[in-house]
Amino acid sequence: MSRSDDARDSARSQQDAPVEPEEPVVVKETPLPWKQIAPLVAMRLAEPINLNLILPFMYKMIEGFDIADSPKDISHYSSILYMSFSISQTLTIMHWGRLSDRIGRRPVLIAGLIGILVVSVLFGFTKSFAMAVVVRMATGVFAGNGAVMKSAMAEIADDTNRSRMMALLPLTWNVGTMVGSGIGGVFSNPATQFPGLFGNFKLFIYFPYLLPCLMGSTVAAFGLLVGLFNFKETLIKPTQPTHEEAVSEQPAVAGGSTEGTPLLAQSTAVSVAPVKQSSMKSLMTPLVTRVMITNAIMCFAYNMCDQLYPIFAATDPRDGGLGLDPRSIGLSLGIEGIVVVYLQLVVYPRLERKFGVLYCYRRGLSFAIPYLVCMPFLSIIAAHLQTSASSLSMTYEYIGMWVILMSLMTMRITSNVMAYTSINMMITNMAPTRADLGFMNGTQQLAMSVMRIFAPAISGVLWSWSIKHSLPFPFNSHFVWMLSAVLVSIVLWQSYFIPDSVNKFAADQPKPITSTDESED
């Protein structure tokens, strides 16, 4: 038998041999780098707390300015005050994101916290509507940390823990929102609410909303100190390796880097070649544009009702509201914090790992629709309580109204957590390189800021119009809520045209080899 025949028989016997099934590769989740995450969380808390602490007392504050012709016109001025923040944020948010891509995340975050600290104190001393608007606009100028923190969080994460880490930012935002609302409701006008403690403080009598603002600025000061002494820069400064370094490091990179290796650990092991930022035209692909549009519409609908809720809650039940005082409004917003922690830390990461980001996005939108449709019907119970003069007693109707209210608010926060966390991850996942994270997150933040300008203005005008005219359902006090439900339904329908590719972090996916690379090989 010839040597070629032996080789042929050997190859045939190898083909006929049973193939043992390969064991599935189990990739363990990388432990979370809490030394970097904890300072980010502490810094992140400052913005939502100081942004939302005015919500419970905004109605009473504007009423005290004595500029509205009637209580039904207060929503106009509350919309102006609310959107003044978003206008200045919209004009500056992209600059903060691009600046952080150039000089680093840390200095931009520190600058933002210093600004938040100062303007929060100033807002407590406002005695006129014009001054309040100016201070709120100054707050928006320094409120660009959200997009920068998304980039920083993405840079210290990897594919095994990215969903948990990215979920921490909206968790912090939602907890901050609840804490801020609670602070604003409980500690506004302390001389009246706590006469035994603050009744003799002339400062709090003359400036009834100073105490919650001071408490908010204290949170900003804490975040500033933690960031200064504990947070390390996450943006890797690119360096051009020499030819010898590149040749010597190639085997180590190919064999030593795994999916579970922390990103910061990789960066200290090798030199990083400069990565050129993609152009705006190449980044705004049809898929990115579609996701950005759905994000904008969702943010518009959510913000219309988020801004409307404290006005709706404070409005007289005869005009379609609930007639709650600032403390009750603050408690209704603050009690959601218990639900947020469980949703963000336990429920969402499990759902995202099992079903993907896109599935969670759709489920979050689905929760919003029944909340929006049912909320305005609560005014019927509140009007009955007002008529029977039992709104302050623990009657079955009063308890029932609060049970329904908190059930709807739980649906609201569930929708917010799942929808906003998912859209944040989808935007981050679509960035083609890490050098484009600042632009992508900044663009998303810009779109959301623009919607925060128009949503409060439109909802305030529509709310005032709907309660002034005796029109039939749905053009009565239900109109803004129903309009928001329709918009969310449209976004939910559009989400089914988004492909599953948004579930993966594109910056870590293998890139096609260019002709230049092939020639070098």
Coordinates of C-alpha atoms in Angstrom, one line a residue:
M1 CA 0.0 0.0 0.0
S2 CA 1.4 3.4 -1.0
R3 CA 2.0 6.2 1.5
S4 CA -0.9 8.3 -0.1
D5 CA -3.3 5.4 0.5
D6 CA -2.3 5.2 4.2
A7 CA -2.9 9.0 4.6
R8 CA -6.3 8.6 2.9
D9 CA -7.3 5.7 5.2
S10 CA -6.2 7.7 8.2
A11 CA -8.2 10.7 7.2
R12 CA -11.3 8.5 6.6
S13 CA -11.0 6.9 10.0
Q14 CA -10.8 10.3 11.7
Q15 CA -14.0 11.4 9.9
D16 CA -15.8 8.2 10.9
A17 CA -14.8 8.6 14.6
P18 CA -17.6 9.9 16.8
V19 CA -17.3 13.6 17.5
E20 CA -17.6 14.5 21.2
P21 CA -19.9 17.4 21.8
E22 CA -18.1 20.6 22.9
E23 CA -18.9 21.7 26.4
P24 CA -20.6 25.1 26.5
V25 CA -18.4 27.9 27.6
V26 CA -19.7 29.6 30.7
V27 CA -18.5 33.1 31.0
K28 CA -18.6 34.4 34.6
E29 CA -19.7 37.9 35.3
T30 CA -16.9 40.2 36.2
P31 CA -17.2 41.6 39.7
L32 CA -18.4 45.2 39.7
P33 CA -15.6 47.7 40.3
W34 CA -17.2 49.4 43.3
K35 CA -14.2 51.7 43.9
Q36 CA -15.2 53.5 40.7
I37 CA -18.9 52.9 40.7
A38 CA -19.5 54.3 44.3
P39 CA -18.1 57.7 43.5
L40 CA -20.1 57.9 40.3
V41 CA -23.3 57.1 42.2
A42 CA -22.5 59.7 44.8
M43 CA -21.9 62.3 42.1
R44 CA -25.0 61.3 40.1
L45 CA -27.4 61.8 43.1
A46 CA -26.9 65.6 43.1
E47 CA -28.6 66.3 39.8
P48 CA -32.0 64.4 40.3
I49 CA -32.3 65.5 43.9
N50 CA -31.8 69.2 43.1
L51 CA -33.9 69.0 39.9
N52 CA -36.9 67.4 41.5
L53 CA -37.1 68.8 45.0
I54 CA -39.1 71.8 43.7
L55 CA -41.9 69.7 42.3
P56 CA -44.0 69.3 45.5
F57 CA -43.9 73.0 46.4
M58 CA -43.8 74.5 42.8
Y59 CA -47.5 75.1 42.8
K60 CA -47.5 76.9 46.1
M61 CA -44.3 78.8 45.3
I62 CA -45.8 80.2 42.1
E63 CA -49.0 81.0 43.9
G64 CA -47.0 82.9 46.4
F65 CA -45.3 85.0 43.6
D66 CA -48.9 86.3 42.9
I67 CA -48.5 86.4 39.2
A68 CA -51.2 84.1 38.0
D69 CA -54.7 85.6 37.3
S70 CA -56.4 82.4 38.7
P71 CA -55.3 79.0 40.1
K72 CA -56.1 77.5 36.7
D73 CA -53.3 79.6 35.2
I74 CA -50.6 78.4 37.5
S75 CA -49.8 75.5 35.2
H76 CA -48.6 78.1 32.6
Y77 CA -46.0 79.5 34.9
S78 CA -45.0 76.1 36.3
S79 CA -44.3 75.0 32.7
I80 CA -42.1 78.0 32.1
L81 CA -40.2 77.4 35.3
Y82 CA -39.8 73.7 34.5
M83 CA -38.7 74.1 30.9
S84 CA -36.2 76.9 31.7
F85 CA -33.9 74.2 33.1
S86 CA -34.2 72.2 29.9
I87 CA -33.6 75.1 27.6
S88 CA -30.2 75.9 29.1
Q89 CA -29.3 72.2 29.4
T90 CA -30.1 71.6 25.7
L91 CA -27.8 74.4 24.7
T92 CA -24.9 73.1 26.7
I93 CA -25.2 69.3 26.9
M94 CA -23.4 68.5 23.7
H95 CA -20.5 70.7 24.6
W96 CA -20.1 68.9 28.0
G97 CA -20.0 65.5 26.2
R98 CA -17.5 66.5 23.6
L99 CA -15.4 68.3 26.2
S100 CA -15.3 65.1 28.3
D101 CA -14.1 63.2 25.2
R102 CA -11.1 65.6 25.0
I103 CA -10.0 66.4 28.5
G104 CA -11.5 63.5 30.4
R105 CA -14.7 62.6 32.4
R106 CA -13.4 63.6 35.8
P107 CA -12.8 67.4 35.4
V108 CA -16.2 67.8 33.6
L109 CA -18.1 66.0 36.4
I110 CA -16.3 68.1 39.1
A111 CA -17.2 71.3 37.3
G112 CA -20.8 70.3 37.0
L113 CA -21.1 69.5 40.7
I114 CA -19.6 72.9 41.7
G115 CA -22.2 74.7 39.6
I116 CA -25.1 72.6 41.0
L117 CA -23.9 73.3 44.5
V118 CA -24.0 77.1 44.0
V119 CA -27.3 77.4 42.1
S120 CA -29.1 75.1 44.5
V121 CA -28.4 77.5 47.3
L122 CA -29.4 80.5 45.2
F123 CA -32.8 79.0 44.3
G124 CA -33.7 78.9 48.0
F125 CA -33.4 82.7 48.2
T126 CA -35.6 83.5 45.2
K127 CA -38.5 85.9 45.9
S128 CA -39.7 86.5 42.4
F129 CA -40.7 84.4 39.4
A130 CA -38.1 86.1 37.2
M131 CA -35.3 85.3 39.6
A132 CA -36.5 81.7 39.9
V133 CA -36.4 81.3 36.1
V134 CA -32.9 82.7 35.9
V135 CA -31.6 80.4 38.6
R136 CA -33.2 77.3 37.0
M137 CA -31.6 78.2 33.7
A138 CA -28.2 78.4 35.5
T139 CA -29.0 74.9 37.0
G140 CA -29.5 73.5 33.5
V141 CA -26.1 74.8 32.3
F142 CA -24.4 72.6 34.9
A143 CA -26.6 69.6 34.4
G144 CA -24.6 67.9 31.8
N145 CA -23.2 65.1 34.0
G146 CA -25.7 62.5 33.0
A147 CA -24.3 61.9 29.5
V148 CA -20.7 62.1 30.8
M149 CA -21.5 59.5 33.5
K150 CA -23.0 57.1 30.9
S151 CA -19.7 57.2 29.0
A152 CA -17.7 56.7 32.2
M153 CA -19.8 53.7 33.2
A154 CA -19.5 52.1 29.8
E155 CA -15.7 52.5 29.9
I156 CA -15.3 50.6 33.2
A157 CA -17.8 47.8 32.2
D158 CA -17.4 44.7 30.0
D159 CA -19.9 42.5 28.3
T160 CA -20.6 40.3 31.4
N161 CA -21.6 43.1 33.7
R162 CA -22.6 46.0 31.5
S163 CA -26.4 45.5 32.0
R164 CA -26.0 45.7 35.8
M165 CA -23.7 48.7 35.7
M166 CA -25.7 50.7 33.2
A167 CA -28.8 50.0 35.3
L168 CA -27.2 51.7 38.3
L169 CA -27.4 55.2 36.6
P170 CA -31.2 55.2 36.1
L171 CA -31.5 53.6 39.5
T172 CA -29.6 56.5 41.0
W173 CA -31.7 58.9 39.0
N174 CA -34.9 57.4 40.2
V175 CA -33.8 57.2 43.8
G176 CA -32.6 60.8 43.6
T177 CA -35.9 61.8 42.1
M178 CA -37.8 60.2 45.0
V179 CA -35.5 61.5 47.7
G180 CA -35.6 65.0 46.1
S181 CA -39.4 65.0 46.0
G182 CA -39.6 63.8 49.6
I183 CA -37.2 66.5 50.7
G184 CA -39.2 69.2 48.9
G185 CA -42.5 68.1 50.2
V186 CA -41.5 67.4 53.8
F187 CA -39.1 70.3 54.5
S188 CA -40.7 73.2 52.4
N189 CA -42.1 76.0 54.6
P190 CA -40.6 74.5 57.7
A191 CA -41.7 77.3 60.0
T192 CA -45.3 76.3 59.4
Q193 CA -44.8 72.5 59.1
F194 CA -42.5 72.3 62.1
P195 CA -43.2 75.3 64.3
G196 CA -41.5 73.8 67.3
L197 CA -38.2 73.5 65.4
F198 CA -38.2 76.3 62.9
G199 CA -40.9 78.6 64.1
N200 CA -38.5 81.2 65.5
F201 CA -36.1 81.2 62.5
K202 CA -36.9 84.4 60.6
L203 CA -34.7 83.2 57.7
F204 CA -37.0 80.2 57.0
I205 CA -40.1 82.4 57.5
Y206 CA -38.9 84.9 54.9
F207 CA -37.5 82.2 52.6
P208 CA -39.9 79.3 53.1
Y209 CA -38.2 77.1 50.5
L210 CA -34.6 77.6 51.5
L211 CA -34.3 74.6 53.8
P212 CA -34.9 71.9 51.1
C213 CA -32.6 73.8 48.7
L214 CA -29.8 73.7 51.4
M215 CA -30.4 70.0 51.9
G216 CA -30.0 69.5 48.1
S217 CA -26.8 71.5 48.0
T218 CA -25.4 69.4 50.8
V219 CA -25.9 66.3 48.6
A220 CA -24.0 68.1 45.8
A221 CA -21.2 69.0 48.2
F222 CA -20.9 65.4 49.3
G223 CA -20.7 64.2 45.7
L224 CA -18.1 66.8 45.0
L225 CA -15.9 65.7 47.8
V226 CA -16.3 62.0 46.9
G227 CA -15.5 62.7 43.3
L228 CA -12.4 64.8 44.1
F229 CA -10.8 62.2 46.4
N230 CA -12.0 58.9 45.2
F231 CA -13.0 58.9 41.5
K232 CA -10.3 58.1 39.0
E233 CA -10.3 59.1 35.3
T234 CA -11.9 56.4 33.1
L235 CA -11.0 58.0 29.7
I236 CA -7.9 56.3 28.4
K237 CA -5.5 58.8 26.9
P238 CA -4.4 57.3 23.6
T239 CA -0.7 56.8 23.0
Q240 CA 1.0 55.8 19.8
P241 CA 3.2 52.7 20.5
T242 CA 6.5 52.2 18.8
H243 CA 7.0 49.4 16.2
E244 CA 9.0 47.3 18.7
E245 CA 6.3 47.8 21.4
A246 CA 3.5 46.8 19.0
V247 CA 5.3 43.7 17.9
S248 CA 6.2 42.6 21.4
E249 CA 2.7 43.2 22.7
Q250 CA 0.7 41.4 20.0
P251 CA 0.9 37.9 21.5
A252 CA 0.0 39.1 25.0
V253 CA -3.1 40.9 23.6
A254 CA -4.2 37.9 21.5
G255 CA -3.9 35.4 24.3
G256 CA -4.5 37.4 27.5
S257 CA -7.7 39.3 26.8
T258 CA -11.0 37.7 27.5
E259 CA -14.6 38.8 27.5
G260 CA -14.6 38.9 31.2
T261 CA -11.4 41.0 31.6
P262 CA -12.2 44.4 33.2
L263 CA -11.6 47.2 30.7
L264 CA -9.4 49.3 33.0
A265 CA -7.2 46.3 33.7
Q266 CA -6.6 45.9 29.9
S267 CA -5.8 49.5 29.5
T268 CA -2.9 49.4 31.9
A269 CA -1.4 46.3 30.3
V270 CA -0.9 47.6 26.8
S271 CA -0.4 50.9 24.9
V272 CA -3.5 52.0 23.1
A273 CA -3.3 53.3 19.6
P274 CA -5.2 56.5 18.9
V275 CA -8.8 56.0 17.8
K276 CA -10.3 58.6 15.5
Q277 CA -13.8 59.7 16.4
S278 CA -16.4 58.9 13.7
S279 CA -18.0 61.7 11.8
M280 CA -21.6 62.8 12.7
K281 CA -22.8 61.6 9.3
S282 CA -21.4 58.1 9.7
L283 CA -22.8 57.8 13.2
M284 CA -26.3 58.8 12.4
T285 CA -27.3 55.7 10.6
P286 CA -30.9 54.9 9.8
L287 CA -31.0 52.5 12.8
V288 CA -29.5 55.2 15.2
T289 CA -32.0 57.8 13.8
R290 CA -34.9 55.5 14.4
V291 CA -33.9 54.7 18.0
M292 CA -33.2 58.4 18.7
I293 CA -36.7 59.3 17.3
T294 CA -38.5 56.7 19.5
N295 CA -36.4 57.9 22.4
A296 CA -37.4 61.5 21.8
I297 CA -41.2 60.7 21.5
M298 CA -41.1 58.5 24.6
C299 CA -39.3 61.3 26.5
F300 CA -41.8 63.8 25.3
A301 CA -44.8 61.7 26.5
Y302 CA -43.2 60.8 29.8
N303 CA -42.2 64.3 30.6
M304 CA -45.6 65.8 29.8
C305 CA -47.1 63.7 32.6
D306 CA -44.1 63.8 34.9
Q307 CA -44.3 67.6 34.9
L308 CA -48.1 67.6 35.0
Y309 CA -48.4 65.2 38.0
P310 CA -47.5 67.7 40.8
I311 CA -49.8 70.3 39.3
F312 CA -52.6 67.7 38.8
A313 CA -52.1 66.5 42.4
A314 CA -52.3 70.1 43.8
T315 CA -55.3 71.2 41.6
D316 CA -58.7 71.4 43.2
P317 CA -60.7 68.2 42.6
R318 CA -63.5 70.2 41.2
D319 CA -61.1 71.2 38.4
G320 CA -60.0 67.6 37.7
G321 CA -57.1 67.3 40.3
L322 CA -56.5 65.6 43.6
G323 CA -56.3 68.6 46.0
L324 CA -53.1 67.3 47.8
D325 CA -50.8 69.5 49.9
P326 CA -47.0 69.7 49.2
R327 CA -46.2 67.1 51.9
S328 CA -48.7 64.5 50.4
I329 CA -47.3 65.2 46.9
G330 CA -43.8 64.7 48.1
L331 CA -44.7 61.5 49.9
S332 CA -46.6 60.1 46.8
L333 CA -43.4 60.7 44.8
G334 CA -40.9 59.6 47.4
I335 CA -42.5 56.3 48.4
E336 CA -41.7 54.9 45.0
G337 CA -38.0 54.7 46.0
I338 CA -38.6 51.4 47.7
V339 CA -39.8 49.9 44.4
V340 CA -37.1 51.4 42.4
V341 CA -34.2 49.7 44.2
Y342 CA -35.7 46.2 43.7
L343 CA -36.6 46.8 40.1
Q344 CA -33.3 48.2 39.1
L345 CA -31.0 45.9 41.0
V346 CA -32.9 42.6 40.8
V347 CA -35.6 42.5 38.2
Y348 CA -34.2 44.4 35.3
P349 CA -30.7 42.7 35.2
R350 CA -32.3 39.3 35.1
L351 CA -34.8 40.2 32.4
E352 CA -32.1 41.9 30.3
R353 CA -29.8 38.9 30.5
K354 CA -32.6 36.5 29.6
F355 CA -34.5 38.4 27.0
G356 CA -32.3 41.4 25.9
V357 CA -32.5 45.1 26.1
L358 CA -35.1 45.5 23.3
Y359 CA -37.6 43.2 25.1
C360 CA -37.2 45.2 28.3
Y361 CA -37.8 48.4 26.4
R362 CA -41.1 47.1 25.0
R363 CA -42.3 45.9 28.4
G364 CA -41.5 49.2 30.0
L365 CA -43.6 51.0 27.4
S366 CA -46.4 48.6 28.0
F367 CA -46.6 49.5 31.7
A368 CA -47.0 53.2 30.9
I369 CA -50.2 53.0 28.9
P370 CA -52.6 51.8 31.7
Y371 CA -51.0 54.2 34.2
L372 CA -51.7 57.2 31.8
V373 CA -55.2 56.1 31.0
C374 CA -56.3 55.5 34.6
M375 CA -54.6 58.3 36.6
P376 CA -57.1 61.2 35.8
F377 CA -60.0 59.1 37.0
L378 CA -58.7 59.4 40.5
S379 CA -60.1 63.0 40.6
I380 CA -63.6 61.5 40.8
I381 CA -62.7 59.9 44.1
A382 CA -61.0 63.1 45.3
A383 CA -64.0 65.2 44.4
H384 CA -66.3 62.8 46.3
L385 CA -64.1 63.1 49.4
Q386 CA -64.1 66.9 49.1
T387 CA -67.9 67.0 48.9
S388 CA -68.3 64.7 51.9
A389 CA -65.8 66.8 53.8
S390 CA -63.8 63.7 54.8
S391 CA -60.6 64.2 52.9
L392 CA -58.5 64.4 56.1
S393 CA -60.1 61.4 57.8
M394 CA -59.1 57.8 57.3
T395 CA -62.2 56.8 55.5
Y396 CA -62.5 53.8 53.2
E397 CA -62.7 56.2 50.2
Y398 CA -59.6 58.0 51.3
I399 CA -57.6 54.8 51.9
G400 CA -58.9 53.4 48.6
M401 CA -57.8 56.5 46.7
W402 CA -54.2 56.2 48.1
V403 CA -54.0 52.5 47.4
I404 CA -55.0 53.1 43.8
L405 CA -52.7 56.1 43.5
M406 CA -49.7 54.2 44.8
S407 CA -50.5 51.3 42.5
L408 CA -50.5 53.6 39.5
M409 CA -47.3 55.3 40.7
T410 CA -45.7 51.8 41.0
M411 CA -46.7 51.2 37.4
R412 CA -45.2 54.6 36.5
I413 CA -41.9 53.9 38.1
T414 CA -41.7 50.4 36.6
S415 CA -42.2 51.8 33.2
N416 CA -39.6 54.5 33.8
V417 CA -37.0 52.1 35.0
M418 CA -37.4 49.6 32.2
A419 CA -37.8 52.1 29.4
Y420 CA -35.1 54.6 30.3
T421 CA -32.6 51.9 31.3
S422 CA -33.2 50.1 28.1
I423 CA -32.9 53.1 25.8
N424 CA -29.7 54.2 27.6
M425 CA -28.2 50.8 26.9
M426 CA -29.4 50.7 23.3
I427 CA -27.8 54.1 22.6
T428 CA -24.5 52.9 24.2
N429 CA -24.6 49.6 22.4
M430 CA -24.9 51.3 19.0
A431 CA -21.7 53.4 19.4
P432 CA -19.2 51.9 16.9
T433 CA -16.1 52.7 19.0
R434 CA -15.5 53.8 22.6
A435 CA -14.3 57.1 21.2
D436 CA -17.8 57.8 20.1
L437 CA -19.5 57.1 23.4
G438 CA -19.5 60.8 24.4
F439 CA -21.1 61.9 21.2
M440 CA -23.8 59.2 21.2
N441 CA -24.8 59.7 24.8
G442 CA -24.6 63.5 24.4
T443 CA -26.8 63.3 21.3
Q444 CA -29.4 61.2 23.3
Q445 CA -29.2 63.7 26.2
L446 CA -29.7 66.5 23.7
A447 CA -32.8 65.0 22.2
M448 CA -34.2 64.3 25.7
S449 CA -33.4 67.9 26.8
V450 CA -35.2 69.3 23.7
M451 CA -38.3 67.2 24.6
R452 CA -38.1 68.5 28.2
I453 CA -38.4 72.0 26.7
F454 CA -41.5 71.4 24.7
A455 CA -43.2 68.8 26.9
P456 CA -43.8 71.0 30.0
A457 CA -44.9 74.0 27.9
I458 CA -47.4 72.0 25.9
S459 CA -48.7 70.0 28.9
G460 CA -49.1 73.2 30.9
V461 CA -51.1 75.0 28.1
L462 CA -53.2 71.9 27.4
W463 CA -54.0 71.3 31.1
S464 CA -55.0 74.9 31.6
W465 CA -57.1 74.9 28.5
S466 CA -58.8 71.5 29.4
I467 CA -59.9 72.5 32.9
K468 CA -61.1 76.0 31.8
H469 CA -63.6 74.7 29.2
S470 CA -66.5 72.3 29.9
L471 CA -65.7 69.9 27.1
P472 CA -66.6 66.2 27.0
F473 CA -64.2 63.3 27.5
P474 CA -61.4 63.0 26.4
F475 CA -61.0 66.8 25.9
N476 CA -61.6 67.5 29.6
S477 CA -59.0 67.1 32.4
H478 CA -58.1 63.7 30.8
F479 CA -56.8 65.2 27.6
V480 CA -53.1 65.4 28.4
W481 CA -53.0 62.0 29.9
M482 CA -54.8 60.4 26.9
L483 CA -52.5 62.2 24.5
S484 CA -49.4 60.8 26.3
A485 CA -50.9 57.3 26.2
V486 CA -51.4 57.6 22.4
L487 CA -47.8 58.8 21.9
V488 CA -46.4 55.9 24.1
S489 CA -48.5 53.4 22.0
I490 CA -46.9 54.8 18.8
V491 CA -43.4 54.3 20.3
L492 CA -44.3 50.8 21.3
W493 CA -45.4 50.0 17.8
Q494 CA -42.3 51.5 16.3
S495 CA -40.1 49.5 18.7
Y496 CA -41.0 46.3 16.8
F497 CA -39.1 47.7 13.8
I498 CA -35.8 47.9 15.8
P499 CA -33.5 44.9 15.1
D500 CA -32.1 42.6 17.8
S501 CA -28.6 43.9 17.1
V502 CA -29.1 46.7 19.6
N503 CA -28.8 44.0 22.3
K504 CA -25.0 43.8 21.8
F505 CA -22.3 46.4 22.6
A506 CA -21.0 47.3 19.1
A507 CA -17.7 48.8 20.3
D508 CA -16.5 45.3 21.5
Q509 CA -17.7 43.4 18.4
P510 CA -15.1 42.2 15.9
K511 CA -14.5 44.8 13.2
P512 CA -14.1 43.9 9.5
I513 CA -10.4 43.8 8.4
T514 CA -9.5 46.7 6.1
S515 CA -7.3 46.4 3.1
T516 CA -4.6 48.2 5.0
D517 CA -4.6 45.6 7.7
E518 CA -4.4 42.8 5.1
S519 CA -1.4 44.3 3.4
E520 CA 0.4 44.7 6.7
D521 CA -0.2 41.0 7.4

